[in-house]
PDB file of C-alpha atoms in Angstrom:
ATOM      1  CA  UNK A   1      14.538   0.500  14.777  1.00 82.00           C
ATOM      2  CA  UNK A   2      14.810   2.110  18.122  1.00 85.00           C
ATOM      3  CA  UNK A   3      13.022   0.987  21.370  1.00 86.00           C
ATOM      4  CA  UNK A   4      10.180   3.456  21.143  1.00 88.00           C
ATOM      5  CA  UNK A   5       9.487   2.796  17.402  1.00 90.00           C
ATOM      6  CA  UNK A   6       9.405  -0.959  17.989  1.00 90.00           C
ATOM      7  CA  UNK A   7       6.988  -0.670  20.851  1.00 91.00           C
ATOM      8  CA  UNK A   8       4.618   2.116  19.070  1.00 91.00           C
ATOM      9  CA  UNK A   9       4.439  -0.298  16.030  1.00 91.00           C
ATOM     10  CA  UNK A  10       4.142  -3.499  18.216  1.00 91.00           C
ATOM     11  CA  UNK A  11       1.404  -1.444  20.063  1.00 91.00           C
ATOM     12  CA  UNK A  12      -0.272  -0.738  16.792  1.00 91.00           C
ATOM     13  CA  UNK A  13      -0.112  -4.234  15.377  1.00 90.00           C
ATOM     14  CA  UNK A  14      -1.784  -5.620  18.703  1.00 89.00           C
ATOM     15  CA  UNK A  15      -4.929  -2.962  18.825  1.00 87.00           C
ATOM     16  CA  UNK A  16      -7.357  -5.725  18.299  1.00 85.00           C
ATOM     17  CA  UNK A  17      -5.980  -7.691  21.354  1.00 85.00           C
ATOM     18  CA  UNK A  18      -7.756  -7.271  24.623  1.00 86.00           C
ATOM     19  CA  UNK A  19      -6.252  -4.311  26.379  1.00 87.00           C
ATOM     20  CA  UNK A  20      -4.511  -6.529  29.151  1.00 87.00           C
ATOM     21  CA  UNK A  21      -2.916  -8.866  26.859  1.00 87.00           C
ATOM     22  CA  UNK A  22      -1.619  -5.851  24.888  1.00 89.00           C
ATOM     23  CA  UNK A  23      -0.038  -4.122  27.712  1.00 90.00           C
ATOM     24  CA  UNK A  24       1.278  -7.388  29.103  1.00 90.00           C
ATOM     25  CA  UNK A  25       3.167  -7.768  25.724  1.00 90.00           C
ATOM     26  CA  UNK A  26       4.456  -4.264  25.648  1.00 91.00           C
ATOM     27  CA  UNK A  27       5.752  -4.358  29.360  1.00 90.00           C
ATOM     28  CA  UNK A  28       7.284  -7.480  28.509  1.00 91.00           C
ATOM     29  CA  UNK A  29       8.954  -6.279  25.300  1.00 91.00           C
ATOM     30  CA  UNK A  30       9.953  -2.789  26.798  1.00 91.00           C
ATOM     31  CA  UNK A  31      11.515  -4.929  29.491  1.00 90.00           C
ATOM     32  CA  UNK A  32      13.271  -7.364  27.214  1.00 90.00           C
ATOM     33  CA  UNK A  33      14.543  -4.454  25.405  1.00 89.00           C
ATOM     34  CA  UNK A  34      16.192  -2.722  28.277  1.00 88.00           C
ATOM     35  CA  UNK A  35      17.867  -6.026  29.249  1.00 87.00           C
ATOM     36  CA  UNK A  36      19.258  -6.388  25.718  1.00 86.00           C
ATOM     37  CA  UNK A  37      21.633  -3.592  26.795  1.00 83.00           C
ATOM     38  CA  UNK A  38      22.119  -2.405  23.186  1.00 84.00           C
ATOM     39  CA  UNK A  39      24.140   0.367  22.269  1.00 84.00           C
ATOM     40  CA  UNK A  40      22.013   3.376  21.235  1.00 79.00           C
ATOM     41  CA  UNK A  41      21.351   3.418  17.542  1.00 81.00           C
ATOM     42  CA  UNK A  42      21.123  -0.290  17.069  1.00 83.00           C
ATOM     43  CA  UNK A  43      18.638  -2.196  15.242  1.00 86.00           C
ATOM     44  CA  UNK A  44      16.279  -4.209  17.631  1.00 86.00           C
ATOM     45  CA  UNK A  45      14.642  -5.907  14.958  1.00 87.00           C
ATOM     46  CA  UNK A  46      18.010  -7.932  14.516  1.00 86.00           C
ATOM     47  CA  UNK A  47      17.177  -9.641  17.766  1.00 84.00           C
ATOM     48  CA  UNK A  48      13.677  -9.892  18.141  1.00 88.00           C
ATOM     49  CA  UNK A  49      12.717  -9.654  14.335  1.00 88.00           C
ATOM     50  CA  UNK A  50       9.950  -7.049  13.090  1.00 89.00           C
ATOM     51  CA  UNK A  51       7.129  -5.846  15.390  1.00 90.00           C
ATOM     52  CA  UNK A  52       4.931  -7.573  12.753  1.00 89.00           C
ATOM     53  CA  UNK A  53       6.502 -10.775  13.144  1.00 89.00           C
ATOM     54  CA  UNK A  54       6.398 -10.428  17.000  1.00 90.00           C
ATOM     55  CA  UNK A  55       2.906  -9.516  16.621  1.00 91.00           C
ATOM     56  CA  UNK A  56       1.883 -12.205  14.659  1.00 88.00           C
ATOM     57  CA  UNK A  57       3.433 -14.571  17.023  1.00 86.00           C
ATOM     58  CA  UNK A  58       1.413 -13.517  19.763  1.00 86.00           C
ATOM     59  CA  UNK A  59      -1.783 -13.243  17.873  1.00 85.00           C
ATOM     60  CA  UNK A  60      -1.351 -16.956  16.335  1.00 81.00           C
ATOM     61  CA  UNK A  61      -0.339 -18.371  19.468  1.00 74.00           C
ATOM     62  CA  UNK A  62      -3.674 -16.822  21.186  1.00 68.00           C
ATOM     63  CA  UNK A  63      -5.928 -18.049  18.174  1.00 63.00           C
ATOM     64  CA  UNK A  64      -4.322 -21.513  18.465  1.00 64.00           C
ATOM     65  CA  UNK A  65      -4.990 -21.747  22.133  1.00 61.00           C
ATOM     66  CA  UNK A  66      -8.640 -20.344  21.532  1.00 59.00           C
ATOM     67  CA  UNK A  67      -9.000 -23.671  19.064  1.00 58.00           C
ATOM     68  CA  UNK A  68      -7.348 -26.042  21.538  1.00 61.00           C
ATOM     69  CA  UNK A  69      -9.789 -24.767  24.319  1.00 59.00           C
ATOM     70  CA  UNK A  70     -12.634 -25.169  21.574  1.00 56.00           C
ATOM     71  CA  UNK A  71     -11.548 -28.519  20.784  1.00 59.00           C
ATOM     72  CA  UNK A  72     -11.525 -29.657  24.237  1.00 60.00           C
ATOM     73  CA  UNK A  73     -14.906 -28.416  24.940  1.00 57.00           C
ATOM     74  CA  UNK A  74     -16.464 -29.372  22.012  1.00 53.00           C
ATOM     75  CA  UNK A  75     -18.863 -26.535  21.795  1.00 52.00           C
ATOM     76  CA  UNK A  76     -19.553 -23.856  19.285  1.00 53.00           C
ATOM     77  CA  UNK A  77     -19.296 -21.225  21.938  1.00 52.00           C
ATOM     78  CA  UNK A  78     -16.610 -18.429  21.273  1.00 62.00           C
ATOM     79  CA  UNK A  79     -16.544 -19.377  17.620  1.00 67.00           C
ATOM     80  CA  UNK A  80     -17.347 -15.726  16.827  1.00 71.00           C
ATOM     81  CA  UNK A  81     -14.074 -14.470  18.730  1.00 75.00           C
ATOM     82  CA  UNK A  82     -12.031 -17.512  16.920  1.00 73.00           C
ATOM     83  CA  UNK A  83     -13.269 -16.180  13.471  1.00 77.00           C
ATOM     84  CA  UNK A  84     -12.267 -12.663  14.546  1.00 79.00           C
ATOM     85  CA  UNK A  85      -8.628 -14.129  15.730  1.00 77.00           C
ATOM     86  CA  UNK A  86      -8.302 -15.830  12.833  1.00 77.00           C
ATOM     87  CA  UNK A  87      -9.190 -12.762  10.688  1.00 76.00           C
ATOM     88  CA  UNK A  88      -6.402 -10.867  12.743  1.00 75.00           C
ATOM     89  CA  UNK A  89      -4.237 -13.454  12.238  1.00 74.00           C
ATOM     90  CA  UNK A  90      -4.423 -13.187   8.561  1.00 69.00           C
ATOM     91  CA  UNK A  91      -4.134  -9.278   8.771  1.00 67.00           C
ATOM     92  CA  UNK A  92      -1.135  -9.544  10.700  1.00 69.00           C
ATOM     93  CA  UNK A  93       0.548 -12.068   8.510  1.00 66.00           C
ATOM     94  CA  UNK A  94       3.407 -10.785   5.912  1.00 65.00           C
ATOM     95  CA  UNK A  95       0.846 -10.312   3.277  1.00 59.00           C
ATOM     96  CA  UNK A  96      -0.242  -6.664   2.774  1.00 67.00           C
ATOM     97  CA  UNK A  97      -4.119  -6.216   3.455  1.00 71.00           C
ATOM     98  CA  UNK A  98      -5.171  -5.400  -0.058  1.00 75.00           C
ATOM     99  CA  UNK A  99      -3.292  -8.324  -1.173  1.00 77.00           C
ATOM    100  CA  UNK A 100      -4.936 -10.813   1.166  1.00 77.00           C
ATOM    101  CA  UNK A 101      -8.539  -9.330   0.049  1.00 83.00           C
ATOM    102  CA  UNK A 102      -7.269  -9.686  -3.439  1.00 84.00           C
ATOM    103  CA  UNK A 103      -6.211 -13.170  -3.122  1.00 82.00           C
ATOM    104  CA  UNK A 104      -9.332 -14.229  -1.635  1.00 86.00           C
ATOM    105  CA  UNK A 105     -11.456 -12.416  -4.281  1.00 90.00           C
ATOM    106  CA  UNK A 106      -9.439 -14.544  -7.008  1.00 90.00           C
ATOM    107  CA  UNK A 107      -9.821 -17.678  -5.208  1.00 87.00           C
ATOM    108  CA  UNK A 108     -13.529 -17.164  -4.780  1.00 89.00           C
ATOM    109  CA  UNK A 109     -13.706 -16.249  -8.249  1.00 92.00           C
ATOM    110  CA  UNK A 110     -11.767 -19.288  -9.474  1.00 89.00           C
ATOM    111  CA  UNK A 111     -13.996 -21.520  -7.416  1.00 87.00           C
ATOM    112  CA  UNK A 112     -17.172 -19.927  -8.791  1.00 91.00           C
ATOM    113  CA  UNK A 113     -15.842 -20.229 -12.540  1.00 92.00           C
ATOM    114  CA  UNK A 114     -14.856 -24.095 -11.867  1.00 89.00           C
ATOM    115  CA  UNK A 115     -18.281 -24.578 -10.430  1.00 89.00           C
ATOM    116  CA  UNK A 116     -20.150 -22.945 -13.389  1.00 92.00           C
ATOM    117  CA  UNK A 117     -18.176 -25.240 -15.930  1.00 90.00           C
ATOM    118  CA  UNK A 118     -19.236 -28.464 -14.057  1.00 90.00           C
ATOM    119  CA  UNK A 119     -22.811 -27.034 -13.642  1.00 91.00           C
ATOM    120  CA  UNK A 120     -22.873 -26.337 -17.392  1.00 92.00           C
ATOM    121  CA  UNK A 121     -21.589 -29.776 -18.224  1.00 90.00           C
ATOM    122  CA  UNK A 122     -23.982 -31.431 -16.006  1.00 90.00           C
ATOM    123  CA  UNK A 123     -26.905 -29.513 -17.479  1.00 92.00           C
ATOM    124  CA  UNK A 124     -26.016 -30.199 -21.105  1.00 91.00           C
ATOM    125  CA  UNK A 125     -25.608 -33.992 -20.287  1.00 90.00           C
ATOM    126  CA  UNK A 126     -29.087 -33.906 -18.885  1.00 92.00           C
ATOM    127  CA  UNK A 127     -30.545 -31.871 -21.783  1.00 92.00           C
ATOM    128  CA  UNK A 128     -28.593 -34.608 -24.146  1.00 91.00           C
ATOM    129  CA  UNK A 129     -30.259 -37.573 -22.404  1.00 91.00           C
ATOM    130  CA  UNK A 130     -33.819 -36.054 -22.781  1.00 92.00           C
ATOM    131  CA  UNK A 131     -33.560 -34.892 -25.911  1.00 91.00           C
ATOM    132  CA  UNK A 132     -32.045 -38.217 -27.401  1.00 90.00           C
ATOM    133  CA  UNK A 133     -34.858 -39.977 -25.608  1.00 90.00           C
ATOM    134  CA  UNK A 134     -37.449 -37.889 -27.114  1.00 90.00           C
ATOM    135  CA  UNK A 135     -35.745 -38.606 -30.545  1.00 89.00           C
ATOM    136  CA  UNK A 136     -35.874 -41.961 -29.921  1.00 87.00           C
ATOM    137  CA  UNK A 137     -39.411 -42.312 -29.259  1.00 88.00           C
ATOM    138  CA  UNK A 138     -40.247 -39.766 -32.172  1.00 87.00           C
ATOM    139  CA  UNK A 139     -38.447 -42.158 -34.552  1.00 84.00           C
ATOM    140  CA  UNK A 140     -41.231 -44.611 -34.712  1.00 84.00           C
ATOM    141  CA  UNK A 141     -43.568 -42.049 -36.030  1.00 85.00           C
ATOM    142  CA  UNK A 142     -41.558 -41.516 -39.057  1.00 80.00           C
ATOM    143  CA  UNK A 143     -42.675 -42.139 -42.414  1.00 81.00           C
ATOM    144  CA  UNK A 144     -40.424 -45.169 -43.946  1.00 86.00           C
ATOM    145  CA  UNK A 145     -38.255 -47.649 -42.588  1.00 87.00           C
ATOM    146  CA  UNK A 146     -35.045 -46.124 -43.539  1.00 87.00           C
ATOM    147  CA  UNK A 147     -35.736 -42.565 -41.690  1.00 87.00           C
ATOM    148  CA  UNK A 148     -37.273 -44.519 -38.755  1.00 88.00           C
ATOM    149  CA  UNK A 149     -33.697 -46.267 -38.529  1.00 88.00           C
ATOM    150  CA  UNK A 150     -31.874 -42.697 -38.868  1.00 89.00           C
ATOM    151  CA  UNK A 151     -33.822 -41.064 -36.422  1.00 89.00           C
ATOM    152  CA  UNK A 152     -33.562 -43.728 -33.819  1.00 89.00           C
ATOM    153  CA  UNK A 153     -29.708 -44.116 -34.270  1.00 90.00           C
ATOM    154  CA  UNK A 154     -29.146 -40.265 -34.061  1.00 90.00           C
ATOM    155  CA  UNK A 155     -31.459 -40.464 -30.937  1.00 90.00           C
ATOM    156  CA  UNK A 156     -29.488 -43.229 -29.096  1.00 91.00           C
ATOM    157  CA  UNK A 157     -26.134 -41.697 -30.357  1.00 92.00           C
ATOM    158  CA  UNK A 158     -27.560 -38.226 -28.238  1.00 91.00           C
ATOM    159  CA  UNK A 159     -28.739 -39.952 -25.358  1.00 90.00           C
ATOM    160  CA  UNK A 160     -25.276 -41.908 -25.267  1.00 92.00           C
ATOM    161  CA  UNK A 161     -23.484 -38.711 -25.241  1.00 91.00           C
ATOM    162  CA  UNK A 162     -25.573 -37.142 -22.650  1.00 91.00           C
ATOM    163  CA  UNK A 163     -24.666 -40.059 -20.200  1.00 92.00           C
ATOM    164  CA  UNK A 164     -20.942 -39.621 -21.221  1.00 91.00           C
ATOM    165  CA  UNK A 165     -21.401 -35.742 -20.495  1.00 90.00           C
ATOM    166  CA  UNK A 166     -23.099 -36.812 -17.086  1.00 91.00           C
ATOM    167  CA  UNK A 167     -20.200 -39.325 -16.065  1.00 92.00           C
ATOM    168  CA  UNK A 168     -17.612 -36.930 -16.945  1.00 91.00           C
ATOM    169  CA  UNK A 169     -19.423 -33.823 -14.752  1.00 90.00           C
ATOM    170  CA  UNK A 170     -19.446 -36.619 -11.728  1.00 90.00           C
ATOM    171  CA  UNK A 171     -15.697 -37.209 -12.307  1.00 90.00           C
ATOM    172  CA  UNK A 172     -14.854 -33.524 -12.293  1.00 88.00           C
ATOM    173  CA  UNK A 173     -16.900 -32.638  -9.207  1.00 88.00           C
ATOM    174  CA  UNK A 174     -15.042 -35.543  -7.360  1.00 88.00           C
ATOM    175  CA  UNK A 175     -11.709 -34.349  -8.677  1.00 88.00           C
ATOM    176  CA  UNK A 176     -12.428 -30.767  -7.524  1.00 86.00           C
ATOM    177  CA  UNK A 177     -13.494 -31.588  -4.112  1.00 85.00           C
ATOM    178  CA  UNK A 178     -10.721 -34.023  -3.492  1.00 85.00           C
ATOM    179  CA  UNK A 179      -8.493 -31.454  -4.874  1.00 85.00           C
ATOM    180  CA  UNK A 180      -9.812 -28.463  -2.699  1.00 82.00           C
ATOM    181  CA  UNK A 181      -9.833 -30.594   0.543  1.00 82.00           C
ATOM    182  CA  UNK A 182      -6.292 -31.847   0.070  1.00 83.00           C
ATOM    183  CA  UNK A 183      -5.180 -28.218  -0.368  1.00 82.00           C
ATOM    184  CA  UNK A 184      -6.908 -27.153   2.971  1.00 79.00           C
ATOM    185  CA  UNK A 185      -5.684 -30.168   4.777  1.00 79.00           C
ATOM    186  CA  UNK A 186      -1.911 -29.463   3.462  1.00 79.00           C
ATOM    187  CA  UNK A 187      -2.367 -25.770   4.650  1.00 77.00           C
ATOM    188  CA  UNK A 188      -3.469 -27.072   8.055  1.00 76.00           C
ATOM    189  CA  UNK A 189      -0.867 -29.263   8.114  1.00 76.00           C
ATOM    190  CA  UNK A 190       1.873 -26.724   7.157  1.00 74.00           C
ATOM    191  CA  UNK A 191       0.420 -24.476   9.887  1.00 74.00           C
ATOM    192  CA  UNK A 192       0.820 -26.968  12.483  1.00 70.00           C
ATOM    193  CA  UNK A 193       4.415 -27.960  11.521  1.00 71.00           C
ATOM    194  CA  UNK A 194       5.341 -24.479  11.538  1.00 70.00           C
ATOM    195  CA  UNK A 195       3.751 -23.887  15.186  1.00 66.00           C
ATOM    196  CA  UNK A 196       5.812 -27.228  16.305  1.00 65.00           C
ATOM    197  CA  UNK A 197       8.862 -25.973  14.920  1.00 62.00           C
ATOM    198  CA  UNK A 198       8.555 -22.762  17.117  1.00 54.00           C
ATOM    199  CA  UNK A 199      11.556 -21.113  16.165  1.00 48.00           C
TER     200      UNK A 199
ATOM    201  CA  UNK B   1      19.540 -29.269  15.304  1.00 67.00           C
ATOM    202  CA  UNK B   2      18.130 -32.150  13.218  1.00 78.00           C
ATOM    203  CA  UNK B   3      15.028 -32.446  15.574  1.00 81.00           C
ATOM    204  CA  UNK B   4      12.167 -30.207  15.893  1.00 80.00           C
ATOM    205  CA  UNK B   5      11.151 -28.904  19.177  1.00 83.00           C
ATOM    206  CA  UNK B   6       7.466 -29.020  19.669  1.00 84.00           C
ATOM    207  CA  UNK B   7       5.307 -26.786  21.490  1.00 85.00           C
ATOM    208  CA  UNK B   8       4.695 -28.814  24.834  1.00 89.00           C
ATOM    209  CA  UNK B   9       8.144 -29.803  25.009  1.00 90.00           C
ATOM    210  CA  UNK B  10       9.005 -25.989  24.889  1.00 91.00           C
ATOM    211  CA  UNK B  11       6.519 -25.522  27.551  1.00 92.00           C
ATOM    212  CA  UNK B  12       8.347 -28.373  29.695  1.00 94.00           C
ATOM    213  CA  UNK B  13      11.438 -26.789  28.995  1.00 93.00           C
ATOM    214  CA  UNK B  14      10.470 -23.503  30.341  1.00 94.00           C
ATOM    215  CA  UNK B  15       8.899 -25.059  33.447  1.00 95.00           C
ATOM    216  CA  UNK B  16      11.952 -26.902  34.197  1.00 94.00           C
ATOM    217  CA  UNK B  17      13.997 -23.709  33.952  1.00 94.00           C
ATOM    218  CA  UNK B  18      11.686 -21.785  36.251  1.00 94.00           C
ATOM    219  CA  UNK B  19      11.558 -24.252  38.909  1.00 94.00           C
ATOM    220  CA  UNK B  20      15.056 -24.218  39.415  1.00 93.00           C
ATOM    221  CA  UNK B  21      15.046 -20.378  40.323  1.00 91.00           C
ATOM    222  CA  UNK B  22      12.557 -17.626  39.553  1.00 92.00           C
ATOM    223  CA  UNK B  23      13.682 -15.809  36.073  1.00 92.00           C
ATOM    224  CA  UNK B  24      12.894 -12.902  34.120  1.00 93.00           C
ATOM    225  CA  UNK B  25      12.262 -12.694  30.350  1.00 91.00           C
ATOM    226  CA  UNK B  26      15.770 -12.065  29.164  1.00 92.00           C
ATOM    227  CA  UNK B  27      17.750 -14.647  31.410  1.00 93.00           C
ATOM    228  CA  UNK B  28      15.032 -17.293  30.788  1.00 93.00           C
ATOM    229  CA  UNK B  29      15.318 -16.931  26.829  1.00 93.00           C
ATOM    230  CA  UNK B  30      19.128 -16.625  26.865  1.00 92.00           C
ATOM    231  CA  UNK B  31      19.089 -19.915  28.867  1.00 92.00           C
ATOM    232  CA  UNK B  32      16.934 -21.762  26.672  1.00 92.00           C
ATOM    233  CA  UNK B  33      18.568 -20.075  23.561  1.00 90.00           C
ATOM    234  CA  UNK B  34      21.819 -21.811  24.885  1.00 90.00           C
ATOM    235  CA  UNK B  35      20.551 -25.218  24.357  1.00 90.00           C
ATOM    236  CA  UNK B  36      17.651 -25.400  21.674  1.00 88.00           C
ATOM    237  CA  UNK B  37      17.399 -23.431  18.535  1.00 86.00           C
ATOM    238  CA  UNK B  38      14.541 -20.591  19.221  1.00 87.00           C
ATOM    239  CA  UNK B  39      14.498 -16.950  18.270  1.00 87.00           C
ATOM    240  CA  UNK B  40      14.198 -14.449  20.910  1.00 89.00           C
ATOM    241  CA  UNK B  41      10.570 -13.660  20.536  1.00 88.00           C
ATOM    242  CA  UNK B  42       9.454 -17.442  20.920  1.00 88.00           C
ATOM    243  CA  UNK B  43       9.145 -17.508  24.693  1.00 91.00           C
ATOM    244  CA  UNK B  44       6.727 -14.508  25.198  1.00 91.00           C
ATOM    245  CA  UNK B  45       3.747 -16.084  23.936  1.00 90.00           C
ATOM    246  CA  UNK B  46       4.846 -19.410  26.042  1.00 91.00           C
ATOM    247  CA  UNK B  47       5.275 -17.395  29.058  1.00 92.00           C
ATOM    248  CA  UNK B  48       1.970 -15.751  28.946  1.00 91.00           C
ATOM    249  CA  UNK B  49       0.054 -19.017  28.100  1.00 90.00           C
ATOM    250  CA  UNK B  50       1.837 -20.686  30.932  1.00 92.00           C
ATOM    251  CA  UNK B  51       0.821 -17.818  33.312  1.00 92.00           C
ATOM    252  CA  UNK B  52      -2.734 -17.673  32.036  1.00 89.00           C
ATOM    253  CA  UNK B  53      -3.255 -21.240  32.745  1.00 91.00           C
ATOM    254  CA  UNK B  54      -1.908 -20.730  35.886  1.00 93.00           C
ATOM    255  CA  UNK B  55       1.167 -22.672  35.960  1.00 94.00           C
ATOM    256  CA  UNK B  56       3.524 -19.846  36.415  1.00 94.00           C
ATOM    257  CA  UNK B  57       2.924 -16.502  38.439  1.00 94.00           C
ATOM    258  CA  UNK B  58       4.688 -13.216  38.211  1.00 92.00           C
ATOM    259  CA  UNK B  59       6.064 -10.570  40.502  1.00 93.00           C
ATOM    260  CA  UNK B  60       7.668  -7.377  39.926  1.00 91.00           C
ATOM    261  CA  UNK B  61      11.099  -6.306  41.053  1.00 91.00           C
ATOM    262  CA  UNK B  62      12.603  -2.574  40.896  1.00 90.00           C
ATOM    263  CA  UNK B  63      15.821  -2.427  38.960  1.00 88.00           C
ATOM    264  CA  UNK B  64      17.758   0.440  37.957  1.00 86.00           C
ATOM    265  CA  UNK B  65      14.414   2.988  38.123  1.00 86.00           C
ATOM    266  CA  UNK B  66      12.311   0.144  36.212  1.00 87.00           C
ATOM    267  CA  UNK B  67      10.635  -3.005  36.964  1.00 86.00           C
ATOM    268  CA  UNK B  68      11.667  -6.542  36.072  1.00 91.00           C
ATOM    269  CA  UNK B  69       8.997  -9.224  36.008  1.00 92.00           C
ATOM    270  CA  UNK B  70      10.013 -12.269  37.521  1.00 94.00           C
ATOM    271  CA  UNK B  71       8.411 -15.539  36.514  1.00 94.00           C
ATOM    272  CA  UNK B  72       7.730 -18.164  39.513  1.00 94.00           C
ATOM    273  CA  UNK B  73       6.497 -21.682  39.369  1.00 95.00           C
ATOM    274  CA  UNK B  74       3.039 -22.252  41.061  1.00 95.00           C
ATOM    275  CA  UNK B  75       1.885 -25.734  42.729  1.00 95.00           C
ATOM    276  CA  UNK B  76      -0.303 -26.789  39.637  1.00 95.00           C
ATOM    277  CA  UNK B  77       2.854 -25.915  37.567  1.00 94.00           C
ATOM    278  CA  UNK B  78       4.860 -28.287  39.536  1.00 95.00           C
ATOM    279  CA  UNK B  79       2.613 -30.767  39.081  1.00 94.00           C
ATOM    280  CA  UNK B  80       2.320 -30.286  35.399  1.00 94.00           C
ATOM    281  CA  UNK B  81       6.230 -30.434  35.195  1.00 95.00           C
ATOM    282  CA  UNK B  82       6.136 -33.693  36.625  1.00 96.00           C
ATOM    283  CA  UNK B  83       3.831 -34.944  34.317  1.00 95.00           C
ATOM    284  CA  UNK B  84       5.880 -33.557  31.675  1.00 95.00           C
ATOM    285  CA  UNK B  85       8.773 -35.329  32.812  1.00 95.00           C
ATOM    286  CA  UNK B  86       7.381 -38.649  33.216  1.00 95.00           C
ATOM    287  CA  UNK B  87       5.887 -38.295  29.515  1.00 94.00           C
ATOM    288  CA  UNK B  88       9.201 -37.407  28.518  1.00 94.00           C
ATOM    289  CA  UNK B  89      10.721 -40.440  30.019  1.00 94.00           C
ATOM    290  CA  UNK B  90       8.241 -42.761  28.505  1.00 94.00           C
ATOM    291  CA  UNK B  91       8.783 -40.820  24.979  1.00 92.00           C
ATOM    292  CA  UNK B  92      12.441 -41.093  25.350  1.00 91.00           C
ATOM    293  CA  UNK B  93      12.446 -44.845  26.330  1.00 90.00           C
ATOM    294  CA  UNK B  94      10.025 -45.791  23.475  1.00 92.00           C
ATOM    295  CA  UNK B  95      12.477 -43.857  20.763  1.00 89.00           C
ATOM    296  CA  UNK B  96      15.394 -45.577  22.343  1.00 88.00           C
ATOM    297  CA  UNK B  97      14.050 -48.885  21.879  1.00 89.00           C
ATOM    298  CA  UNK B  98      13.727 -48.044  18.104  1.00 89.00           C
ATOM    299  CA  UNK B  99      17.015 -46.579  17.875  1.00 86.00           C
ATOM    300  CA  UNK B 100      19.060 -49.367  19.448  1.00 79.00           C
ATOM    301  CA  UNK B 101      21.644 -48.610  22.043  1.00 67.00           C
ATOM    302  CA  UNK B 102      22.500 -44.903  21.788  1.00 64.00           C
ATOM    303  CA  UNK B 103      25.250 -45.433  24.265  1.00 66.00           C
ATOM    304  CA  UNK B 104      26.997 -47.663  22.104  1.00 62.00           C
ATOM    305  CA  UNK B 105      27.290 -45.186  19.111  1.00 58.00           C
ATOM    306  CA  UNK B 106      28.489 -42.251  21.278  1.00 57.00           C
ATOM    307  CA  UNK B 107      31.211 -44.642  22.663  1.00 50.00           C
ATOM    308  CA  UNK B 108      32.517 -45.462  19.068  1.00 47.00           C
TER     309      UNK B 108
END
């Protein structure tokens, strides 16, 4: 990639940055490429990486700085711009835009599916407990002793199953919450480690 | 290099180089790259950040029909560098106290 193509693509990748920041970056890299003193026709990307990578570094650094400022101030001011920059960061990352959207959609769908299953378990549990309870009461109205005993037994059995269902639901919900939070935590740690590594 | 360079340490290194003499992007990058493992595009965001927080300032010098942007340390930059240095010494001493006598090992 030659200088002009490189700078054009960098300009394009930084198009959502404030104009002043974008120009500063373009000037810096224009100068840097001149200083590299490469023979014509040599590939700039070997030295600097692709314009995409360079843009990502600039954008992610700006995002990190904003978040740091945010943490210092402890206010919600500027949250919109952080969100905006974070979205930019996602778009500038190596994943192509459609892939990113698809990935988000899949994750979202997965969450809804898992949530529905847990919800269904919970509802079944509640239903079992209620119907079991009612059956247990209804047992006393049965004609003879044997049917009373049989209906009472099945009522208690269903109620017991319902309680098991509810316990299972609670366990699943807890499991999912801790799984999701650990994934998010890991992601954040990984990002931090990558930033810290710098190179 | 086994040990990773953290962002504040990189800031400190850049301030340290610029304090010695004013530099432009390319020479600064080469100088830092000679010592630590960074890529050629690592330093721009660092320089921009230091400039925006007023620790560095820039001026342009014409060179072969174009401009070269030089970076110069500001008084707050010097203060920050001073702070970074004292922090580094504290950190280094603490790690040394855990690692044991470093000089002894290099002598063997």
